Backbone as JSON Lines, residues from 0, in Angstrom:
{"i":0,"aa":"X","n":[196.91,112.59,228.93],"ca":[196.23,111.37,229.29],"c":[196.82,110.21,228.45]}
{"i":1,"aa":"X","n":[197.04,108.88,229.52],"ca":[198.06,107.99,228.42],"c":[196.88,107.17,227.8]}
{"i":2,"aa":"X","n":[197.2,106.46,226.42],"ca":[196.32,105.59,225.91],"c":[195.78,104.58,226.16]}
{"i":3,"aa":"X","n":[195.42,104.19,227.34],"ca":[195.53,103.07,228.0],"c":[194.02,102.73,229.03]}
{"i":4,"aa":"X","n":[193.62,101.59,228.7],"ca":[191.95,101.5,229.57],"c":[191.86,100.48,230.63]}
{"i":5,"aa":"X","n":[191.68,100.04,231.86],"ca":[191.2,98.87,232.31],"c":[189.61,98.35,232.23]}
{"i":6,"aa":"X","n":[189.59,97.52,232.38],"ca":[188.51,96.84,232.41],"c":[188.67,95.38,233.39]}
{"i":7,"aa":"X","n":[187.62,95.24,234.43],"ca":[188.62,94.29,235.48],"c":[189.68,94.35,236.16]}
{"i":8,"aa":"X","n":[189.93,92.73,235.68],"ca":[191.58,92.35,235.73],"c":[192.54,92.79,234.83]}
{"i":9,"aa":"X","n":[192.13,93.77,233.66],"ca":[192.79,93.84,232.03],"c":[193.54,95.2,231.71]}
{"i":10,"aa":"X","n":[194.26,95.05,231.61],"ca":[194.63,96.42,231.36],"c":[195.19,96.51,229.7]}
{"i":11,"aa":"X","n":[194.54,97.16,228.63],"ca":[195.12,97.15,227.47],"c":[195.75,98.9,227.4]}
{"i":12,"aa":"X","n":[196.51,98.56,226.69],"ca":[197.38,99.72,226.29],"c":[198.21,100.03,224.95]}
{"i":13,"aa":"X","n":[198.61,101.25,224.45],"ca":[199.32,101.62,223.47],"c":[200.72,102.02,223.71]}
{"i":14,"aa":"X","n":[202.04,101.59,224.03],"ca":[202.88,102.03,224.47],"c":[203.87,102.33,222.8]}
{"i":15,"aa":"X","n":[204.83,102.74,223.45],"ca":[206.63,103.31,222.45],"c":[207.66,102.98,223.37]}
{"i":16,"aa":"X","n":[208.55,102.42,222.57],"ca":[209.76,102.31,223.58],"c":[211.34,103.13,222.79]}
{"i":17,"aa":"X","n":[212.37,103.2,223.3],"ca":[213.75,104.07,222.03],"c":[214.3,102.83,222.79]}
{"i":18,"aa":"X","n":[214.69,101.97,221.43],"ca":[216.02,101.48,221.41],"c":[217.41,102.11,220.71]}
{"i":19,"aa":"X","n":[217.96,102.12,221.79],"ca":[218.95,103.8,221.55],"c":[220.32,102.1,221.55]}
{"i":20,"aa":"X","n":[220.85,102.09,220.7],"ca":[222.1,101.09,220.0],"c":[223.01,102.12,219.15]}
{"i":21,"aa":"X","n":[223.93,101.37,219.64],"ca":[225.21,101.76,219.52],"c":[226.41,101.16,219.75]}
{"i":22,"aa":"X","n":[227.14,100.54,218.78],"ca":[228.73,99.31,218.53],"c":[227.83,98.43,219.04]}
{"i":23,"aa":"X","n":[227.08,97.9,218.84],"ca":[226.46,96.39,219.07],"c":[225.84,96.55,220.51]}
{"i":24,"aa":"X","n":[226.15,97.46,221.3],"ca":[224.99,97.43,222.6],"c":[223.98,98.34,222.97]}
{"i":25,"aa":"X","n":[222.82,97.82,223.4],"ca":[221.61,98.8,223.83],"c":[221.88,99.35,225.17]}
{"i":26,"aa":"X","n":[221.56,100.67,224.73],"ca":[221.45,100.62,226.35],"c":[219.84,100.76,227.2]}
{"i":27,"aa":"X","n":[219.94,100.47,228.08],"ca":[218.99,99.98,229.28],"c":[218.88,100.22,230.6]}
{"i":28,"aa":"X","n":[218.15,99.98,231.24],"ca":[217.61,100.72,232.36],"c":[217.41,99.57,233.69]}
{"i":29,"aa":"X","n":[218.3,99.36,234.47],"ca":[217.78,98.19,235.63],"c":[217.09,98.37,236.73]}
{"i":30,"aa":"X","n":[216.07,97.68,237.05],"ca":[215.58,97.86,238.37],"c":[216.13,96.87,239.48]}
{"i":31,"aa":"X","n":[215.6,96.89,240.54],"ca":[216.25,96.63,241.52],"c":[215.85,95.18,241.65]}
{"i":32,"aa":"X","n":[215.09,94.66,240.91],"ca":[215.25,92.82,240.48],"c":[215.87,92.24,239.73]}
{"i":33,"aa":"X","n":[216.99,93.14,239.21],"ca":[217.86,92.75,238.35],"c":[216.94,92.84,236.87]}
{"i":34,"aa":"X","n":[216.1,93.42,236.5],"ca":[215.43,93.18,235.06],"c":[215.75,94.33,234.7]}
{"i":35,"aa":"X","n":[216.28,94.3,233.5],"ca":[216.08,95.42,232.29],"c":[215.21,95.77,231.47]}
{"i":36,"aa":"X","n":[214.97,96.72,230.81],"ca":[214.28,97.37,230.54],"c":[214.51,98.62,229.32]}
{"i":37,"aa":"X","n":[213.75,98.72,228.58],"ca":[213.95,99.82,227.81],"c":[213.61,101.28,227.81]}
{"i":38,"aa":"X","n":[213.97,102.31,227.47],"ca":[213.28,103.68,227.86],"c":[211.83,103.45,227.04]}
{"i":39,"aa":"X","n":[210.43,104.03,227.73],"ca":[209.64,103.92,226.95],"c":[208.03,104.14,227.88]}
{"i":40,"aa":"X","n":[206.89,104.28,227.5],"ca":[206.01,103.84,228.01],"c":[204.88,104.33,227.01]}
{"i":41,"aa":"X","n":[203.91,105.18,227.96],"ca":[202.4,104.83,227.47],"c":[202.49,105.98,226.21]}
{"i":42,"aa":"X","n":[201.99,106.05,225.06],"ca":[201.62,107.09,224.23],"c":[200.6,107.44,224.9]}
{"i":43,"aa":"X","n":[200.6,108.83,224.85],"ca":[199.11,109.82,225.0],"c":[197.73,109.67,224.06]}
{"i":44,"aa":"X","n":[196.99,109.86,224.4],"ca":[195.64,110.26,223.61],"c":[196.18,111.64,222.39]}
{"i":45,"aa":"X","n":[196.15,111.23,221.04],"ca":[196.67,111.93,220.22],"c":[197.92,112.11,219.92]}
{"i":46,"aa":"X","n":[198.74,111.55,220.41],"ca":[199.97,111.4,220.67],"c":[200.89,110.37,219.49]}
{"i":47,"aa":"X","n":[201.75,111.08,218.42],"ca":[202.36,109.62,217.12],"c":[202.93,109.02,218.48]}
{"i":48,"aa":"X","n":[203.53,107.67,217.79],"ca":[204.0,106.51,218.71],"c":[205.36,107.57,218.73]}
{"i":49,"aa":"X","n":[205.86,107.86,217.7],"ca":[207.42,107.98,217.18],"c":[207.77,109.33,218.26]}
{"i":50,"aa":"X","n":[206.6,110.34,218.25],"ca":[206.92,111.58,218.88],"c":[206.9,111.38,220.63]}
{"i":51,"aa":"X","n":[205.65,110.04,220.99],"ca":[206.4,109.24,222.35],"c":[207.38,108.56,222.59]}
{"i":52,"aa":"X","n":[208.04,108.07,221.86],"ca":[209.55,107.52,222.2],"c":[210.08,108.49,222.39]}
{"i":53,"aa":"X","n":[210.21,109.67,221.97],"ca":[211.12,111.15,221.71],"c":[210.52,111.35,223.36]}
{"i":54,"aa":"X","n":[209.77,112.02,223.33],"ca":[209.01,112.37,225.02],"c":[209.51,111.25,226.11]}
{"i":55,"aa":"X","n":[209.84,110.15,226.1],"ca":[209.55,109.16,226.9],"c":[211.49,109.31,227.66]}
{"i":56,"aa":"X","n":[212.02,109.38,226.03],"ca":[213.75,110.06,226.46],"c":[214.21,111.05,227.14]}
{"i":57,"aa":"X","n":[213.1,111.99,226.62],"ca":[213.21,113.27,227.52],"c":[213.02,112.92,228.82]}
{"i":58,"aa":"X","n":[211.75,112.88,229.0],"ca":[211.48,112.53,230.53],"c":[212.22,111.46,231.2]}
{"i":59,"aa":"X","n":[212.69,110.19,231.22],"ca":[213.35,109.46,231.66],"c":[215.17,109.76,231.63]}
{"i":60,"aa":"X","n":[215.57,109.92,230.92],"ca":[217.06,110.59,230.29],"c":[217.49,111.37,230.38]}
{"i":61,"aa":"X","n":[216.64,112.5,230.09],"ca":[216.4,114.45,230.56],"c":[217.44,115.05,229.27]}
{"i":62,"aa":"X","n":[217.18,113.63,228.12],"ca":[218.02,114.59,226.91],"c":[217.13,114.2,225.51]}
{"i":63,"aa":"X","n":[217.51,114.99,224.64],"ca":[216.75,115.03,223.53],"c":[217.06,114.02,222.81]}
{"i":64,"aa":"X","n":[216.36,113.49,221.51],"ca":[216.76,112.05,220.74],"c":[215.9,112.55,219.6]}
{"i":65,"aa":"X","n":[216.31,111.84,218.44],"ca":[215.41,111.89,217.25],"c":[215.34,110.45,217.14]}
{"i":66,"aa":"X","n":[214.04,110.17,216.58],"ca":[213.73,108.48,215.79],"c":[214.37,108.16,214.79]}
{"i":67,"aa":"X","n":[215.1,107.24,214.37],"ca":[215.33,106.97,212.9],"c":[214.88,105.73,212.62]}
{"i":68,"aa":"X","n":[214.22,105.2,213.08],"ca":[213.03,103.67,212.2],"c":[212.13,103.14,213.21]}
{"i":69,"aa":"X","n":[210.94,102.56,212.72],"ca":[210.63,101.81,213.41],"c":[211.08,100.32,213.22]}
{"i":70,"aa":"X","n":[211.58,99.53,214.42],"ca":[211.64,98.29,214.16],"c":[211.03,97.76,214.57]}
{"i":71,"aa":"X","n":[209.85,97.59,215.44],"ca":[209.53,96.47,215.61],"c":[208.12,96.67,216.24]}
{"i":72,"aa":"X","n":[206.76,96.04,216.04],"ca":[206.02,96.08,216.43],"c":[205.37,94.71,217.03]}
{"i":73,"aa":"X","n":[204.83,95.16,218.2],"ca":[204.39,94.08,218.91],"c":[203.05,94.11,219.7]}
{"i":74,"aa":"X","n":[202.29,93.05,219.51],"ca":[201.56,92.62,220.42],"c":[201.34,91.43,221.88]}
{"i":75,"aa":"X","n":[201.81,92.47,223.0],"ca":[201.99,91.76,223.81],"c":[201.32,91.84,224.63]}
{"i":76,"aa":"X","n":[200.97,90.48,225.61],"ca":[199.7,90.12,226.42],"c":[201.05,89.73,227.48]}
{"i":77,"aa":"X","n":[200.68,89.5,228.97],"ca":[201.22,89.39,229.43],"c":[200.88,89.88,231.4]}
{"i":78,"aa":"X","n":[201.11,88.67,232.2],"ca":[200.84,89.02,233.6],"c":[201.54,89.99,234.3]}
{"i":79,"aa":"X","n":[201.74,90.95,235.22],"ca":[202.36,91.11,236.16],"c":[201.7,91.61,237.52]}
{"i":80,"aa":"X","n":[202.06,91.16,238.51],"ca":[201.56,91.66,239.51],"c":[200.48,91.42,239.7]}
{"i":81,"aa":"X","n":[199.48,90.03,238.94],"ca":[198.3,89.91,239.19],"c":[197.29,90.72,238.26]}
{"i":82,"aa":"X","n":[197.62,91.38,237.47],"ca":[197.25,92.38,236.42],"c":[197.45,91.5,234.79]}
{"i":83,"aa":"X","n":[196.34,91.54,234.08],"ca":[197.27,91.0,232.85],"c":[196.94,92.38,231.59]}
{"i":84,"aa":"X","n":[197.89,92.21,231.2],"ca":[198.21,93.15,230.18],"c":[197.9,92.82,228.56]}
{"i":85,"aa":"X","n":[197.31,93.65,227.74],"ca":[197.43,93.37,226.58],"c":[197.56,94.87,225.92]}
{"i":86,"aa":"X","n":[199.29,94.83,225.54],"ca":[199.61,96.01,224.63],"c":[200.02,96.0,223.07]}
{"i":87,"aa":"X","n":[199.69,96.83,222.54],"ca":[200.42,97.5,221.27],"c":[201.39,98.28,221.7]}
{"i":88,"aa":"X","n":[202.54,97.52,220.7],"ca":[204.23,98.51,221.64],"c":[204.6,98.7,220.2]}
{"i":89,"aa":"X","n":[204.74,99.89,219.46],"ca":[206.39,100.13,218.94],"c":[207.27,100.6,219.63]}
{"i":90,"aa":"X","n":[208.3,100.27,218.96],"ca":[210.11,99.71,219.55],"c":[210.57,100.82,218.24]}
{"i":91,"aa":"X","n":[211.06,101.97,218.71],"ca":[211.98,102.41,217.39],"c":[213.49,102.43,217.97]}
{"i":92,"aa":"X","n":[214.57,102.85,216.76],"ca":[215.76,102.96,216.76],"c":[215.72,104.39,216.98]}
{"i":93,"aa":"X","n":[216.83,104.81,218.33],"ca":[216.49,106.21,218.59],"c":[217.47,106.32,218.88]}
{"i":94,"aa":"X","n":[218.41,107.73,218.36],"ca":[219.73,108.32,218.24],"c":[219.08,109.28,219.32]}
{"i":95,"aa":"X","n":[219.86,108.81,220.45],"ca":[220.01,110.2,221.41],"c":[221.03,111.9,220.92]}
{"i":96,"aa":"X","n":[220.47,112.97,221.65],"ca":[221.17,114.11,221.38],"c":[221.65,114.37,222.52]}
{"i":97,"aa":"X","n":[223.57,114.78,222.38],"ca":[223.9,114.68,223.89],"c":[224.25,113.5,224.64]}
{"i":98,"aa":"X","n":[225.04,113.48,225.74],"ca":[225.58,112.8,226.59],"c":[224.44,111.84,227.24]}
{"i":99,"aa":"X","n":[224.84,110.92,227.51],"ca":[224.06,109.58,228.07],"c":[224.24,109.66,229.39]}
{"i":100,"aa":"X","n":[222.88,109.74,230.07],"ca":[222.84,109.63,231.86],"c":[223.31,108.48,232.53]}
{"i":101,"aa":"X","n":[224.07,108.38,233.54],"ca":[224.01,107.08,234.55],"c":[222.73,106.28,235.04]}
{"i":102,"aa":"X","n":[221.86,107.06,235.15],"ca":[220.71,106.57,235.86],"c":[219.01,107.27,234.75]}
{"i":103,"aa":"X","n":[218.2,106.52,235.23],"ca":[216.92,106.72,234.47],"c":[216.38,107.5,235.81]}
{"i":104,"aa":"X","n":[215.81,108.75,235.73],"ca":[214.56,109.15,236.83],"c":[212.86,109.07,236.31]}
{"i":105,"aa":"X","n":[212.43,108.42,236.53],"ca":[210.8,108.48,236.38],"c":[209.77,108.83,237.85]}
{"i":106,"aa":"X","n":[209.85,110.23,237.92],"ca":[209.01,110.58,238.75],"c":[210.07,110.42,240.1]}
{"i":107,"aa":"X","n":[210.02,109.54,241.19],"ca":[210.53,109.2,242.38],"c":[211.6,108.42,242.18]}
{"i":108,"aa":"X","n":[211.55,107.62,241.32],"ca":[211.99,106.05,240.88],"c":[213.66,106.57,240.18]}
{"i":109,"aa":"X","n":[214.6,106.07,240.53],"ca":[215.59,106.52,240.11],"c":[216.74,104.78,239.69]}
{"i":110,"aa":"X","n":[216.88,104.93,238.76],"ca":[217.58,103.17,238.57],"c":[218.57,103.32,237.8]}
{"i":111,"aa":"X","n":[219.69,102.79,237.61],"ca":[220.92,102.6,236.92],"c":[220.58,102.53,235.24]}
{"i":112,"aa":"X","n":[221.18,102.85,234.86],"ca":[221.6,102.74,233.18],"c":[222.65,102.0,232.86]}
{"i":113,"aa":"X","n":[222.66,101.13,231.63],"ca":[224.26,100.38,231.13],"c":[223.87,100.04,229.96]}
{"i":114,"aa":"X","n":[225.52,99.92,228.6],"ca":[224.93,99.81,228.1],"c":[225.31,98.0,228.15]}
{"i":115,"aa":"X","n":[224.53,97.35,227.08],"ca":[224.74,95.81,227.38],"c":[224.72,95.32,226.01]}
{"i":116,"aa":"X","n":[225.93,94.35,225.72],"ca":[225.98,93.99,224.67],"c":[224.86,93.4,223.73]}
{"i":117,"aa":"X","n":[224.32,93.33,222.51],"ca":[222.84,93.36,222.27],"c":[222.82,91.65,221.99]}
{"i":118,"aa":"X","n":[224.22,90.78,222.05],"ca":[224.71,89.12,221.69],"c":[224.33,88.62,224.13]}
{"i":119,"aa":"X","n":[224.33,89.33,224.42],"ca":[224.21,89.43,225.54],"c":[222.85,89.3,226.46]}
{"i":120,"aa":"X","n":[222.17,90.02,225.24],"ca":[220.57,89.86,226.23],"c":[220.09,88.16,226.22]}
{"i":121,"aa":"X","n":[220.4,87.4,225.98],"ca":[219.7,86.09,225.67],"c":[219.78,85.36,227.25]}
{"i":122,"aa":"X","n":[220.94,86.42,227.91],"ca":[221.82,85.64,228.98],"c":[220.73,86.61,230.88]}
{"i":123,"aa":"X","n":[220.26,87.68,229.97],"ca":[219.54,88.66,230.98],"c":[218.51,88.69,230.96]}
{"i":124,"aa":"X","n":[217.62,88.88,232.09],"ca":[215.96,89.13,232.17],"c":[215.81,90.33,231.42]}
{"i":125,"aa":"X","n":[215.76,90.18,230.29],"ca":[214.92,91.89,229.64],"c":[213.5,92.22,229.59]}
{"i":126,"aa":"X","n":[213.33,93.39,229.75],"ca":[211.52,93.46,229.62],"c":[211.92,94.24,228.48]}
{"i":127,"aa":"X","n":[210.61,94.23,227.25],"ca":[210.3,93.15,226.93],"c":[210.9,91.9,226.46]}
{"i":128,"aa":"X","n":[210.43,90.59,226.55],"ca":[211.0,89.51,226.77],"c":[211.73,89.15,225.11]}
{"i":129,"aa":"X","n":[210.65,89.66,224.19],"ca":[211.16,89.48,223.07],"c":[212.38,89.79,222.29]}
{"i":130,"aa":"X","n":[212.88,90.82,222.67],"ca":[214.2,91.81,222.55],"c":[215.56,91.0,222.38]}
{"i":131,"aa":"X","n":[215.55,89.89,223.73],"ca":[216.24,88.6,223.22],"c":[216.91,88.04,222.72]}
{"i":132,"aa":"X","n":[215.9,87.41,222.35],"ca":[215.82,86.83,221.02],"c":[215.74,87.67,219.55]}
{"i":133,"aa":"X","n":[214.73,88.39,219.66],"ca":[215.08,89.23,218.18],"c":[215.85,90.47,217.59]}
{"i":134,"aa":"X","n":[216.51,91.17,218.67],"ca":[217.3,92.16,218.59],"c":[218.77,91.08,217.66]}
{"i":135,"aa":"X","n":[219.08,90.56,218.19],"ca":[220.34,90.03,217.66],"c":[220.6,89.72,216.38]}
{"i":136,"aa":"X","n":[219.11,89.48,216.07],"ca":[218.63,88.91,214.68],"c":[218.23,90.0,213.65]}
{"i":137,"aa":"X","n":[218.07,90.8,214.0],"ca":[217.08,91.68,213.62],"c":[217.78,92.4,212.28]}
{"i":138,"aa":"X","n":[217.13,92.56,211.2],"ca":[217.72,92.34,209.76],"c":[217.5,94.23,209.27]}
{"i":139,"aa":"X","n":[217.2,94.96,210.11],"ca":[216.65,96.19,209.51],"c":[215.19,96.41,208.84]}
{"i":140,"aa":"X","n":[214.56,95.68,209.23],"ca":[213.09,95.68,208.6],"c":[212.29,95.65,209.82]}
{"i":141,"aa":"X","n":[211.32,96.11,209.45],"ca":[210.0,96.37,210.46],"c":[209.64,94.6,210.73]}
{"i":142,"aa":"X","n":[209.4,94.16,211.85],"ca":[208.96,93.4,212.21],"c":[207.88,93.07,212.86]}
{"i":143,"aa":"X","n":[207.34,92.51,212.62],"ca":[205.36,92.06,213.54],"c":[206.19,91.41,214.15]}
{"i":144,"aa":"X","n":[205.48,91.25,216.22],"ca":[206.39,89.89,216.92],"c":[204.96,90.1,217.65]}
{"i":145,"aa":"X","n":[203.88,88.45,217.58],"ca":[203.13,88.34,218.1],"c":[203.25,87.39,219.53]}
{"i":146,"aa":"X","n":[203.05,87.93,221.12],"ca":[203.68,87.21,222.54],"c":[202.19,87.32,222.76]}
{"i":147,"aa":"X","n":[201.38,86.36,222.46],"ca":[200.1,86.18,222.79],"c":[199.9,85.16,223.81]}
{"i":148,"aa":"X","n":[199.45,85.51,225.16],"ca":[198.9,84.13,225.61],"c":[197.92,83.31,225.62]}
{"i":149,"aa":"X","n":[198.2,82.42,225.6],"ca":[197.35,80.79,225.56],"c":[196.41,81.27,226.18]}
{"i":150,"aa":"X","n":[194.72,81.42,225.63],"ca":[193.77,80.83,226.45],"c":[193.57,79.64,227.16]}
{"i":151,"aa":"X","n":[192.91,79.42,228.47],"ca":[192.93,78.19,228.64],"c":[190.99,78.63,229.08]}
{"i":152,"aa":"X","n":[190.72,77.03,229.14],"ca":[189.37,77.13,229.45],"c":[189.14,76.06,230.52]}
């Protein structure tokens, strides 16, 4: 069961994502709107974040990976589809084991893999949006990145 509740319009959640880098590019996952994406999704009920990034490779990748840091933690709020979102995401650095797939399978869903230079994302729709901007930057330290939206009244 993933960590994750609605209420309404709201959907809050606990996700993990593997940023799997390597010579300066991530690699990533495209869908068919042209957006990228990272391997990753919901942690389970009982579930470390670190041991769902590991699971999330498997299942999407169909190969094994170990974690070696967390970088980056985030709280992100955010629309799609008429749905708004408010998650807790860690982002770790994840050394895959084994050869790298062409394509991501999740369930039915089957989408291309590449990897993309990480001076490069500023120029691409990435999900998450923050990645950006702070991957490029990113100094080896754990980072808080708060993408809160504006109430309005």
């Amino acid at each position: 069961m993933d960590f994750r509740t609605r209420i309404d319009n709201q959907i809050f959640g606990v996700r993990a994502s593997a940023l799997i880098i390597k010579d300066g590019k991530i690699f990533l996952t495209k869908d068919y709107k042209g957006r990228y994406y990272t391997i990753g999704g919901a942690i389970a009920v009982n579930e470390a974040a670190s041991d769902a990034a590991v699971r999330e490779v498997r299942e999407e990748l169909g190969i094994d990976s170990r974690v070696n840091q967390l970088a980056f933690v985030v709280e992100n709020q955010f629309t799609q589809e008429g749905i708004d979102f408010h998650n807790i995401e860690f982002h770790f650095i994840v050394e895959p084991i084994g050869e790298m797939p062409e394509e991501m399978i999740e369930g039915k869903l089957k989408q291309p893999c590449k990897w993309i230079d990480v001076d490069n994302l500023v120029n691409l729709d990435v999900v998450p949006a923050f990645l950006s901007q702070e991957l490029p930057i990113w100094n080896g330290q754990v980072k808080h990145i708060m993408n809160m939206k504006e109430k309005t009244t």
